[in-house]
mmCIF file with all atom_site columns, C-alpha atoms in Angstrom:
data_model
loop_
_atom_site.group_PDB
_atom_site.id
_atom_site.type_symbol
_atom_site.label_atom_id
_atom_site.label_alt_id
_atom_site.label_comp_id
_atom_site.label_asym_id
_atom_site.label_entity_id
_atom_site.label_seq_id
_atom_site.pdbx_PDB_ins_code
_atom_site.Cartn_x
_atom_site.Cartn_y
_atom_site.Cartn_z
_atom_site.occupancy
_atom_site.B_iso_or_equiv
_atom_site.pdbx_formal_charge
_atom_site.auth_seq_id
_atom_site.auth_comp_id
_atom_site.auth_asym_id
_atom_site.auth_atom_id
_atom_site.pdbx_PDB_model_num
ATOM 1   C CA . UNK A 1 1   ? 5.712  -144.209 31.438 1.00 85.00 ? 12  UNK A CA 1
ATOM 2   C CA . UNK A 1 2   ? 6.586  -140.516 31.773 1.00 89.00 ? 13  UNK A CA 1
ATOM 3   C CA . UNK A 1 3   ? 3.839  -138.140 30.686 1.00 86.00 ? 14  UNK A CA 1
ATOM 4   C CA . UNK A 1 4   ? 1.914  -134.910 31.362 1.00 84.00 ? 15  UNK A CA 1
ATOM 5   C CA . UNK A 1 5   ? 5.000  -132.719 31.253 1.00 88.00 ? 16  UNK A CA 1
ATOM 6   C CA . UNK A 1 6   ? 6.928  -134.648 33.906 1.00 91.00 ? 17  UNK A CA 1
ATOM 7   C CA . UNK A 1 7   ? 10.738 -134.407 34.061 1.00 93.00 ? 18  UNK A CA 1
ATOM 8   C CA . UNK A 1 8   ? 12.848 -137.341 35.262 1.00 92.00 ? 19  UNK A CA 1
ATOM 9   C CA . UNK A 1 9   ? 16.621 -137.582 35.717 1.00 93.00 ? 20  UNK A CA 1
ATOM 10  C CA . UNK A 1 10  ? 18.271 -140.982 36.156 1.00 91.00 ? 21  UNK A CA 1
ATOM 11  C CA . UNK A 1 11  ? 21.798 -142.369 36.227 1.00 90.00 ? 22  UNK A CA 1
ATOM 12  C CA . UNK A 1 12  ? 21.209 -144.993 33.519 1.00 89.00 ? 23  UNK A CA 1
ATOM 13  C CA . UNK A 1 13  ? 18.501 -146.857 31.643 1.00 93.00 ? 24  UNK A CA 1
ATOM 14  C CA . UNK A 1 14  ? 18.394 -150.460 30.431 1.00 94.00 ? 25  UNK A CA 1
ATOM 15  C CA . UNK A 1 15  ? 15.235 -151.728 28.716 1.00 94.00 ? 26  UNK A CA 1
ATOM 16  C CA . UNK A 1 16  ? 14.949 -155.495 28.182 1.00 93.00 ? 27  UNK A CA 1
ATOM 17  C CA . UNK A 1 17  ? 18.006 -156.396 30.254 1.00 92.00 ? 28  UNK A CA 1
ATOM 18  C CA . UNK A 1 18  ? 17.667 -160.201 30.478 1.00 90.00 ? 29  UNK A CA 1
ATOM 19  C CA . UNK A 1 19  ? 17.522 -162.645 27.588 1.00 88.00 ? 30  UNK A CA 1
ATOM 20  C CA . UNK A 1 20  ? 13.833 -163.314 28.275 1.00 85.00 ? 31  UNK A CA 1
ATOM 21  C CA . UNK A 1 21  ? 13.081 -159.796 29.440 1.00 84.00 ? 32  UNK A CA 1
ATOM 22  C CA . UNK A 1 22  ? 10.851 -157.297 27.681 1.00 89.00 ? 33  UNK A CA 1
ATOM 23  C CA . UNK A 1 23  ? 10.560 -153.626 28.553 1.00 92.00 ? 34  UNK A CA 1
ATOM 24  C CA . UNK A 1 24  ? 8.566  -150.701 27.211 1.00 90.00 ? 35  UNK A CA 1
ATOM 25  C CA . UNK A 1 25  ? 9.320  -147.078 28.117 1.00 92.00 ? 36  UNK A CA 1
ATOM 26  C CA . UNK A 1 26  ? 7.118  -144.271 26.774 1.00 91.00 ? 37  UNK A CA 1
ATOM 27  C CA . UNK A 1 27  ? 7.969  -140.596 27.190 1.00 89.00 ? 38  UNK A CA 1
ATOM 28  C CA . UNK A 1 28  ? 5.136  -138.419 25.970 1.00 89.00 ? 39  UNK A CA 1
ATOM 29  C CA . UNK A 1 29  ? 3.123  -135.196 26.204 1.00 86.00 ? 40  UNK A CA 1
ATOM 30  C CA . UNK A 1 30  ? 5.970  -132.718 26.572 1.00 87.00 ? 41  UNK A CA 1
ATOM 31  C CA . UNK A 1 31  ? 7.855  -134.736 29.189 1.00 95.00 ? 42  UNK A CA 1
ATOM 32  C CA . UNK A 1 32  ? 11.633 -135.011 29.566 1.00 95.00 ? 43  UNK A CA 1
ATOM 33  C CA . UNK A 1 33  ? 13.987 -137.849 30.470 1.00 94.00 ? 44  UNK A CA 1
ATOM 34  C CA . UNK A 1 34  ? 17.631 -137.004 31.183 1.00 94.00 ? 45  UNK A CA 1
ATOM 35  C CA . UNK A 1 35  ? 20.451 -139.483 31.772 1.00 91.00 ? 46  UNK A CA 1
ATOM 36  C CA . UNK A 1 36  ? 23.337 -137.948 33.677 1.00 86.00 ? 47  UNK A CA 1
ATOM 37  C CA . UNK A 1 37  ? 26.365 -138.756 31.550 1.00 79.00 ? 48  UNK A CA 1
ATOM 38  C CA . UNK A 1 38  ? 25.323 -142.370 30.928 1.00 87.00 ? 49  UNK A CA 1
ATOM 39  C CA . UNK A 1 39  ? 23.785 -144.442 28.167 1.00 92.00 ? 50  UNK A CA 1
ATOM 40  C CA . UNK A 1 40  ? 20.501 -146.003 27.158 1.00 95.00 ? 51  UNK A CA 1
ATOM 41  C CA . UNK A 1 41  ? 20.596 -149.732 26.422 1.00 95.00 ? 52  UNK A CA 1
ATOM 42  C CA . UNK A 1 42  ? 17.386 -150.477 24.552 1.00 95.00 ? 53  UNK A CA 1
ATOM 43  C CA . UNK A 1 43  ? 17.275 -154.255 24.185 1.00 94.00 ? 54  UNK A CA 1
ATOM 44  C CA . UNK A 1 44  ? 20.449 -155.266 26.023 1.00 94.00 ? 55  UNK A CA 1
ATOM 45  C CA . UNK A 1 45  ? 19.857 -159.028 25.908 1.00 94.00 ? 56  UNK A CA 1
ATOM 46  C CA . UNK A 1 46  ? 16.056 -159.108 25.578 1.00 95.00 ? 57  UNK A CA 1
ATOM 47  C CA . UNK A 1 47  ? 13.509 -156.874 23.834 1.00 96.00 ? 58  UNK A CA 1
ATOM 48  C CA . UNK A 1 48  ? 13.350 -153.154 24.542 1.00 95.00 ? 59  UNK A CA 1
ATOM 49  C CA . UNK A 1 49  ? 10.970 -150.511 23.225 1.00 95.00 ? 60  UNK A CA 1
ATOM 50  C CA . UNK A 1 50  ? 11.640 -146.797 23.670 1.00 95.00 ? 61  UNK A CA 1
ATOM 51  C CA . UNK A 1 51  ? 9.025  -144.312 22.434 1.00 95.00 ? 62  UNK A CA 1
ATOM 52  C CA . UNK A 1 52  ? 9.543  -140.531 22.471 1.00 95.00 ? 63  UNK A CA 1
ATOM 53  C CA . UNK A 1 53  ? 6.233  -138.959 21.478 1.00 94.00 ? 64  UNK A CA 1
ATOM 54  C CA . UNK A 1 54  ? 4.174  -135.769 21.295 1.00 92.00 ? 65  UNK A CA 1
ATOM 55  C CA . UNK A 1 55  ? 6.857  -133.207 22.050 1.00 93.00 ? 66  UNK A CA 1
ATOM 56  C CA . UNK A 1 56  ? 8.795  -135.281 24.579 1.00 94.00 ? 67  UNK A CA 1
ATOM 57  C CA . UNK A 1 57  ? 12.592 -135.032 24.876 1.00 95.00 ? 68  UNK A CA 1
ATOM 58  C CA . UNK A 1 58  ? 15.335 -137.467 25.893 1.00 96.00 ? 69  UNK A CA 1
ATOM 59  C CA . UNK A 1 59  ? 19.036 -136.737 26.463 1.00 96.00 ? 70  UNK A CA 1
ATOM 60  C CA . UNK A 1 60  ? 21.769 -139.334 27.037 1.00 96.00 ? 71  UNK A CA 1
ATOM 61  C CA . UNK A 1 61  ? 25.469 -139.884 26.477 1.00 95.00 ? 72  UNK A CA 1
ATOM 62  C CA . UNK A 1 62  ? 24.800 -142.645 23.929 1.00 96.00 ? 73  UNK A CA 1
ATOM 63  C CA . UNK A 1 63  ? 22.173 -145.143 22.855 1.00 96.00 ? 74  UNK A CA 1
ATOM 64  C CA . UNK A 1 64  ? 22.520 -148.798 21.848 1.00 97.00 ? 75  UNK A CA 1
ATOM 65  C CA . UNK A 1 65  ? 19.450 -150.535 20.384 1.00 96.00 ? 76  UNK A CA 1
ATOM 66  C CA . UNK A 1 66  ? 19.860 -154.321 20.087 1.00 96.00 ? 77  UNK A CA 1
ATOM 67  C CA . UNK A 1 67  ? 23.155 -154.644 21.922 1.00 94.00 ? 78  UNK A CA 1
ATOM 68  C CA . UNK A 1 68  ? 23.778 -158.384 22.357 1.00 95.00 ? 79  UNK A CA 1
ATOM 69  C CA . UNK A 1 69  ? 23.127 -161.328 20.038 1.00 95.00 ? 80  UNK A CA 1
ATOM 70  C CA . UNK A 1 70  ? 19.457 -162.321 20.259 1.00 94.00 ? 81  UNK A CA 1
ATOM 71  C CA . UNK A 1 71  ? 18.384 -158.919 21.560 1.00 96.00 ? 82  UNK A CA 1
ATOM 72  C CA . UNK A 1 72  ? 16.022 -156.484 19.845 1.00 96.00 ? 83  UNK A CA 1
ATOM 73  C CA . UNK A 1 73  ? 15.827 -152.738 20.388 1.00 96.00 ? 84  UNK A CA 1
ATOM 74  C CA . UNK A 1 74  ? 13.027 -150.608 18.929 1.00 96.00 ? 85  UNK A CA 1
ATOM 75  C CA . UNK A 1 75  ? 13.147 -146.793 19.070 1.00 96.00 ? 86  UNK A CA 1
ATOM 76  C CA . UNK A 1 76  ? 10.404 -144.457 17.842 1.00 95.00 ? 87  UNK A CA 1
ATOM 77  C CA . UNK A 1 77  ? 10.736 -140.673 17.932 1.00 95.00 ? 88  UNK A CA 1
ATOM 78  C CA . UNK A 1 78  ? 7.562  -139.089 16.583 1.00 93.00 ? 89  UNK A CA 1
ATOM 79  C CA . UNK A 1 79  ? 5.849  -135.710 16.560 1.00 92.00 ? 90  UNK A CA 1
ATOM 80  C CA . UNK A 1 80  ? 6.731  -132.050 16.193 1.00 90.00 ? 91  UNK A CA 1
ATOM 81  C CA . UNK A 1 81  ? 9.180  -130.927 18.919 1.00 91.00 ? 92  UNK A CA 1
ATOM 82  C CA . UNK A 1 82  ? 9.921  -134.528 19.920 1.00 94.00 ? 93  UNK A CA 1
ATOM 83  C CA . UNK A 1 83  ? 13.674 -134.875 20.310 1.00 95.00 ? 94  UNK A CA 1
ATOM 84  C CA . UNK A 1 84  ? 16.234 -137.509 21.218 1.00 96.00 ? 95  UNK A CA 1
ATOM 85  C CA . UNK A 1 85  ? 19.792 -136.247 21.762 1.00 96.00 ? 96  UNK A CA 1
ATOM 86  C CA . UNK A 1 86  ? 22.982 -138.202 22.389 1.00 96.00 ? 97  UNK A CA 1
ATOM 87  C CA . UNK A 1 87  ? 26.258 -136.447 23.028 1.00 95.00 ? 98  UNK A CA 1
ATOM 88  C CA . UNK A 1 88  ? 28.075 -139.542 21.739 1.00 95.00 ? 99  UNK A CA 1
ATOM 89  C CA . UNK A 1 89  ? 27.249 -142.416 19.401 1.00 96.00 ? 100 UNK A CA 1
ATOM 90  C CA . UNK A 1 90  ? 23.920 -143.997 18.464 1.00 97.00 ? 101 UNK A CA 1
ATOM 91  C CA . UNK A 1 91  ? 23.850 -147.686 17.485 1.00 96.00 ? 102 UNK A CA 1
ATOM 92  C CA . UNK A 1 92  ? 20.898 -149.342 15.741 1.00 97.00 ? 103 UNK A CA 1
ATOM 93  C CA . UNK A 1 93  ? 21.671 -153.057 15.707 1.00 95.00 ? 104 UNK A CA 1
ATOM 94  C CA . UNK A 1 94  ? 24.932 -153.904 17.432 1.00 92.00 ? 105 UNK A CA 1
ATOM 95  C CA . UNK A 1 95  ? 25.170 -157.694 17.753 1.00 94.00 ? 106 UNK A CA 1
ATOM 96  C CA . UNK A 1 96  ? 21.358 -157.839 17.932 1.00 96.00 ? 107 UNK A CA 1
ATOM 97  C CA . UNK A 1 97  ? 18.536 -156.252 15.922 1.00 97.00 ? 108 UNK A CA 1
ATOM 98  C CA . UNK A 1 98  ? 17.859 -152.518 16.041 1.00 97.00 ? 109 UNK A CA 1
ATOM 99  C CA . UNK A 1 99  ? 14.950 -150.636 14.485 1.00 97.00 ? 110 UNK A CA 1
ATOM 100 C CA . UNK A 1 100 ? 14.707 -146.839 14.655 1.00 96.00 ? 111 UNK A CA 1
ATOM 101 C CA . UNK A 1 101 ? 11.900 -144.671 13.235 1.00 94.00 ? 112 UNK A CA 1
ATOM 102 C CA . UNK A 1 102 ? 12.065 -140.861 13.196 1.00 94.00 ? 113 UNK A CA 1
ATOM 103 C CA . UNK A 1 103 ? 8.638  -139.598 12.158 1.00 92.00 ? 114 UNK A CA 1
ATOM 104 C CA . UNK A 1 104 ? 6.228  -136.694 11.844 1.00 90.00 ? 115 UNK A CA 1
ATOM 105 C CA . UNK A 1 105 ? 8.559  -133.770 12.399 1.00 90.00 ? 116 UNK A CA 1
ATOM 106 C CA . UNK A 1 106 ? 10.699 -135.296 15.160 1.00 93.00 ? 117 UNK A CA 1
ATOM 107 C CA . UNK A 1 107 ? 14.428 -134.580 15.477 1.00 93.00 ? 118 UNK A CA 1
ATOM 108 C CA . UNK A 1 108 ? 17.335 -136.784 16.544 1.00 95.00 ? 119 UNK A CA 1
ATOM 109 C CA . UNK A 1 109 ? 20.660 -135.110 17.377 1.00 95.00 ? 120 UNK A CA 1
ATOM 110 C CA . UNK A 1 110 ? 23.680 -137.447 17.450 1.00 96.00 ? 121 UNK A CA 1
ATOM 111 C CA . UNK A 1 111 ? 26.932 -135.983 18.735 1.00 95.00 ? 122 UNK A CA 1
ATOM 112 C CA . UNK A 1 112 ? 29.030 -138.918 17.499 1.00 95.00 ? 123 UNK A CA 1
ATOM 113 C CA . UNK A 1 113 ? 28.559 -141.621 14.863 1.00 96.00 ? 124 UNK A CA 1
ATOM 114 C CA . UNK A 1 114 ? 25.336 -143.291 13.778 1.00 96.00 ? 125 UNK A CA 1
ATOM 115 C CA . UNK A 1 115 ? 26.188 -146.995 13.489 1.00 97.00 ? 126 UNK A CA 1
ATOM 116 C CA . UNK A 1 116 ? 23.629 -149.249 11.787 1.00 97.00 ? 127 UNK A CA 1
ATOM 117 C CA . UNK A 1 117 ? 24.191 -153.032 11.727 1.00 95.00 ? 128 UNK A CA 1
ATOM 118 C CA . UNK A 1 118 ? 27.434 -152.607 13.573 1.00 91.00 ? 129 UNK A CA 1
ATOM 119 C CA . UNK A 1 119 ? 28.561 -156.231 13.994 1.00 93.00 ? 130 UNK A CA 1
ATOM 120 C CA . UNK A 1 120 ? 28.391 -159.361 11.834 1.00 92.00 ? 131 UNK A CA 1
ATOM 121 C CA . UNK A 1 121 ? 25.254 -161.297 12.780 1.00 92.00 ? 132 UNK A CA 1
ATOM 122 C CA . UNK A 1 122 ? 23.456 -158.148 13.831 1.00 94.00 ? 133 UNK A CA 1
ATOM 123 C CA . UNK A 1 123 ? 21.127 -155.995 11.753 1.00 96.00 ? 134 UNK A CA 1
ATOM 124 C CA . UNK A 1 124 ? 19.680 -152.518 11.851 1.00 96.00 ? 135 UNK A CA 1
ATOM 125 C CA . UNK A 1 125 ? 17.237 -150.200 10.112 1.00 96.00 ? 136 UNK A CA 1
ATOM 126 C CA . UNK A 1 126 ? 16.940 -146.444 10.560 1.00 96.00 ? 137 UNK A CA 1
ATOM 127 C CA . UNK A 1 127 ? 13.954 -144.842 8.814  1.00 93.00 ? 138 UNK A CA 1
ATOM 128 C CA . UNK A 1 128 ? 13.497 -141.059 8.637  1.00 92.00 ? 139 UNK A CA 1
ATOM 129 C CA . UNK A 1 129 ? 10.004 -140.493 7.250  1.00 86.00 ? 140 UNK A CA 1
ATOM 130 C CA . UNK A 1 130 ? 6.661  -138.679 7.271  1.00 70.00 ? 141 UNK A CA 1
ATOM 131 C CA . UNK A 1 131 ? 7.769  -135.178 6.250  1.00 60.00 ? 142 UNK A CA 1
ATOM 132 C CA . UNK A 1 132 ? 10.335 -133.052 8.046  1.00 66.00 ? 143 UNK A CA 1
ATOM 133 C CA . UNK A 1 133 ? 11.853 -135.768 10.185 1.00 73.00 ? 144 UNK A CA 1
ATOM 134 C CA . UNK A 1 134 ? 15.427 -134.669 10.892 1.00 84.00 ? 145 UNK A CA 1
ATOM 135 C CA . UNK A 1 135 ? 18.715 -136.305 11.876 1.00 89.00 ? 146 UNK A CA 1
ATOM 136 C CA . UNK A 1 136 ? 21.628 -134.010 12.816 1.00 89.00 ? 147 UNK A CA 1
ATOM 137 C CA . UNK A 1 137 ? 25.040 -135.691 13.039 1.00 91.00 ? 148 UNK A CA 1
ATOM 138 C CA . UNK A 1 138 ? 28.280 -134.656 14.673 1.00 92.00 ? 149 UNK A CA 1
ATOM 139 C CA . UNK A 1 139 ? 30.067 -137.739 13.325 1.00 94.00 ? 150 UNK A CA 1
ATOM 140 C CA . UNK A 1 140 ? 29.673 -140.244 10.493 1.00 95.00 ? 151 UNK A CA 1
ATOM 141 C CA . UNK A 1 141 ? 26.951 -142.629 9.340  1.00 95.00 ? 152 UNK A CA 1
ATOM 142 C CA . UNK A 1 142 ? 28.219 -146.200 9.144  1.00 96.00 ? 153 UNK A CA 1
ATOM 143 C CA . UNK A 1 143 ? 25.752 -148.510 7.393  1.00 96.00 ? 154 UNK A CA 1
ATOM 144 C CA . UNK A 1 144 ? 26.815 -152.123 7.924  1.00 95.00 ? 155 UNK A CA 1
ATOM 145 C CA . UNK A 1 145 ? 30.451 -151.112 8.339  1.00 92.00 ? 156 UNK A CA 1
ATOM 146 C CA . UNK A 1 146 ? 31.190 -153.918 10.809 1.00 89.00 ? 157 UNK A CA 1
ATOM 147 C CA . UNK A 1 147 ? 29.544 -156.625 8.671  1.00 92.00 ? 158 UNK A CA 1
ATOM 148 C CA . UNK A 1 148 ? 25.920 -156.492 9.817  1.00 94.00 ? 159 UNK A CA 1
ATOM 149 C CA . UNK A 1 149 ? 22.902 -156.158 7.537  1.00 95.00 ? 160 UNK A CA 1
ATOM 150 C CA . UNK A 1 150 ? 21.896 -152.499 7.574  1.00 96.00 ? 161 UNK A CA 1
ATOM 151 C CA . UNK A 1 151 ? 19.519 -150.063 5.921  1.00 96.00 ? 162 UNK A CA 1
ATOM 152 C CA . UNK A 1 152 ? 19.218 -146.285 6.173  1.00 95.00 ? 163 UNK A CA 1
ATOM 153 C CA . UNK A 1 153 ? 16.081 -144.774 4.624  1.00 92.00 ? 164 UNK A CA 1
ATOM 154 C CA . UNK A 1 154 ? 15.677 -141.041 4.054  1.00 90.00 ? 165 UNK A CA 1
ATOM 155 C CA . UNK A 1 155 ? 12.089 -140.287 3.098  1.00 88.00 ? 166 UNK A CA 1
ATOM 156 C CA . UNK A 1 156 ? 10.605 -137.518 0.990  1.00 83.00 ? 167 UNK A CA 1
ATOM 157 C CA . UNK A 1 157 ? 10.937 -134.088 2.673  1.00 81.00 ? 168 UNK A CA 1
ATOM 158 C CA . UNK A 1 158 ? 13.078 -135.538 5.461  1.00 87.00 ? 169 UNK A CA 1
ATOM 159 C CA . UNK A 1 159 ? 16.452 -134.113 6.420  1.00 86.00 ? 170 UNK A CA 1
ATOM 160 C CA . UNK A 1 160 ? 19.903 -135.437 7.255  1.00 89.00 ? 171 UNK A CA 1
ATOM 161 C CA . UNK A 1 161 ? 22.403 -132.771 8.290  1.00 89.00 ? 172 UNK A CA 1
ATOM 162 C CA . UNK A 1 162 ? 26.145 -133.430 8.690  1.00 88.00 ? 173 UNK A CA 1
ATOM 163 C CA . UNK A 1 163 ? 28.682 -131.398 10.610 1.00 86.00 ? 174 UNK A CA 1
ATOM 164 C CA . UNK A 1 164 ? 31.628 -132.332 8.349  1.00 81.00 ? 175 UNK A CA 1
ATOM 165 C CA . UNK A 1 165 ? 30.914 -136.061 8.748  1.00 90.00 ? 176 UNK A CA 1
ATOM 166 C CA . UNK A 1 166 ? 30.630 -138.630 5.981  1.00 91.00 ? 177 UNK A CA 1
ATOM 167 C CA . UNK A 1 167 ? 29.040 -141.934 5.129  1.00 92.00 ? 178 UNK A CA 1
ATOM 168 C CA . UNK A 1 168 ? 30.272 -145.493 4.718  1.00 94.00 ? 179 UNK A CA 1
ATOM 169 C CA . UNK A 1 169 ? 28.074 -148.268 3.285  1.00 94.00 ? 180 UNK A CA 1
ATOM 170 C CA . UNK A 1 170 ? 29.345 -151.803 3.968  1.00 94.00 ? 181 UNK A CA 1
ATOM 171 C CA . UNK A 1 171 ? 28.851 -154.891 1.839  1.00 93.00 ? 182 UNK A CA 1
ATOM 172 C CA . UNK A 1 172 ? 25.510 -155.722 3.488  1.00 94.00 ? 183 UNK A CA 1
ATOM 173 C CA . UNK A 1 173 ? 24.474 -152.079 3.780  1.00 94.00 ? 184 UNK A CA 1
ATOM 174 C CA . UNK A 1 174 ? 21.894 -150.155 1.811  1.00 94.00 ? 185 UNK A CA 1
ATOM 175 C CA . UNK A 1 175 ? 21.119 -146.446 1.578  1.00 92.00 ? 186 UNK A CA 1
ATOM 176 C CA . UNK A 1 176 ? 17.657 -145.594 0.214  1.00 91.00 ? 187 UNK A CA 1
ATOM 177 C CA . UNK A 1 177 ? 17.475 -141.877 -0.468 1.00 88.00 ? 188 UNK A CA 1
ATOM 178 C CA . UNK A 1 178 ? 14.390 -139.839 -1.389 1.00 86.00 ? 189 UNK A CA 1
ATOM 179 C CA . UNK A 1 179 ? 15.758 -136.486 -0.160 1.00 84.00 ? 190 UNK A CA 1
ATOM 180 C CA . UNK A 1 180 ? 19.053 -134.717 -0.740 1.00 80.00 ? 191 UNK A CA 1
ATOM 181 C CA . UNK A 1 181 ? 21.851 -134.440 1.792  1.00 81.00 ? 192 UNK A CA 1
ATOM 182 C CA . UNK A 1 182 ? 25.551 -133.728 1.719  1.00 79.00 ? 193 UNK A CA 1
ATOM 183 C CA . UNK A 1 183 ? 28.108 -135.951 3.462  1.00 85.00 ? 194 UNK A CA 1
ATOM 184 C CA . UNK A 1 184 ? 31.751 -134.923 3.327  1.00 85.00 ? 195 UNK A CA 1
ATOM 185 C CA . UNK A 1 185 ? 32.540 -138.312 1.775  1.00 87.00 ? 196 UNK A CA 1
ATOM 186 C CA . UNK A 1 186 ? 30.833 -141.507 0.638  1.00 87.00 ? 197 UNK A CA 1
ATOM 187 C CA . UNK A 1 187 ? 32.568 -144.886 0.794  1.00 90.00 ? 198 UNK A CA 1
ATOM 188 C CA . UNK A 1 188 ? 30.250 -147.420 -0.815 1.00 90.00 ? 199 UNK A CA 1
ATOM 189 C CA . UNK A 1 189 ? 30.646 -151.202 -0.897 1.00 91.00 ? 200 UNK A CA 1
ATOM 190 C CA . UNK A 1 190 ? 26.922 -151.899 -0.742 1.00 90.00 ? 201 UNK A CA 1
ATOM 191 C CA . UNK A 1 191 ? 23.852 -150.414 -2.445 1.00 89.00 ? 202 UNK A CA 1
ATOM 192 C CA . UNK A 1 192 ? 22.953 -146.736 -2.787 1.00 86.00 ? 203 UNK A CA 1
ATOM 193 C CA . UNK A 1 193 ? 19.516 -146.084 -4.304 1.00 84.00 ? 204 UNK A CA 1
ATOM 194 C CA . UNK A 1 194 ? 18.514 -142.500 -5.140 1.00 78.00 ? 205 UNK A CA 1
ATOM 195 C CA . UNK A 1 195 ? 14.869 -141.954 -6.136 1.00 76.00 ? 206 UNK A CA 1
ATOM 196 C CA . UNK A 1 196 ? 12.539 -139.305 -7.535 1.00 57.00 ? 207 UNK A CA 1
ATOM 197 C CA . UNK A 1 197 ? 15.195 -137.313 -9.340 1.00 48.00 ? 208 UNK A CA 1
ATOM 198 C CA . UNK A 1 198 ? 16.949 -136.441 -6.079 1.00 48.00 ? 209 UNK A CA 1
ATOM 199 C CA . UNK A 1 199 ? 20.376 -134.849 -6.306 1.00 46.00 ? 210 UNK A CA 1
ATOM 200 C CA . UNK A 1 200 ? 22.516 -137.105 -4.095 1.00 48.00 ? 211 UNK A CA 1
ATOM 201 C CA . UNK A 1 201 ? 24.615 -134.363 -2.463 1.00 45.00 ? 212 UNK A CA 1
ATOM 202 C CA . UNK A 1 202 ? 23.109 -130.942 -2.154 1.00 40.00 ? 213 UNK A CA 1
ATOM 203 C CA . UNK A 1 203 ? 25.586 -128.808 -0.088 1.00 36.00 ? 214 UNK A CA 1
ATOM 204 C CA . UNK A 1 204 ? 23.043 -129.009 2.686  1.00 35.00 ? 215 UNK A CA 1
ATOM 205 C CA . UNK A 1 205 ? 25.152 -128.728 5.816  1.00 34.00 ? 216 UNK A CA 1
ATOM 206 C CA . UNK A 1 206 ? 28.335 -127.188 7.152  1.00 34.00 ? 217 UNK A CA 1
ATOM 207 C CA . UNK A 1 207 ? 30.913 -128.873 4.928  1.00 33.00 ? 218 UNK A CA 1
#
């Protein structure tokens, strides 16, 4: 665990590397974890849990939660000023299972694509909830594009901001939307559910 304002820089991070392995990494209380040009594998073959809490920050080139078949990756980013940034892609459920929660005013910045349920046999859920949770995207959101079961939930008063990116929902994908956002395009083969009178696309970002 990294806490009490500590700052740690590492060359790479794998949580739950082996098929029977289980790892839990907590970054909290204003602390910072930086990966120097490399990725976070959260649940490579086993079970990984990454928690970014109480104003903590994490930066990495990319993140893969639930990489291999049978693996599970759980990511929680929670609290005002808590931030997780990837300069490249963010995968929630590659060949394994990925679960991501962005809560209570936290922000996730993704420089590339957000891929949920990326491969057939895998599954992923990304849930942006609890007022003012924010996801900022440099690329596209792909919800079950590669054949996995996938769900992207945008809660009331939460925010999704695109930088000219768009959204694709695969056959096993589902978008559940309680707040407005504005992708450059929407390709839908799955289910898009818009609730509470929300306008689906509200010219929210830079497109």
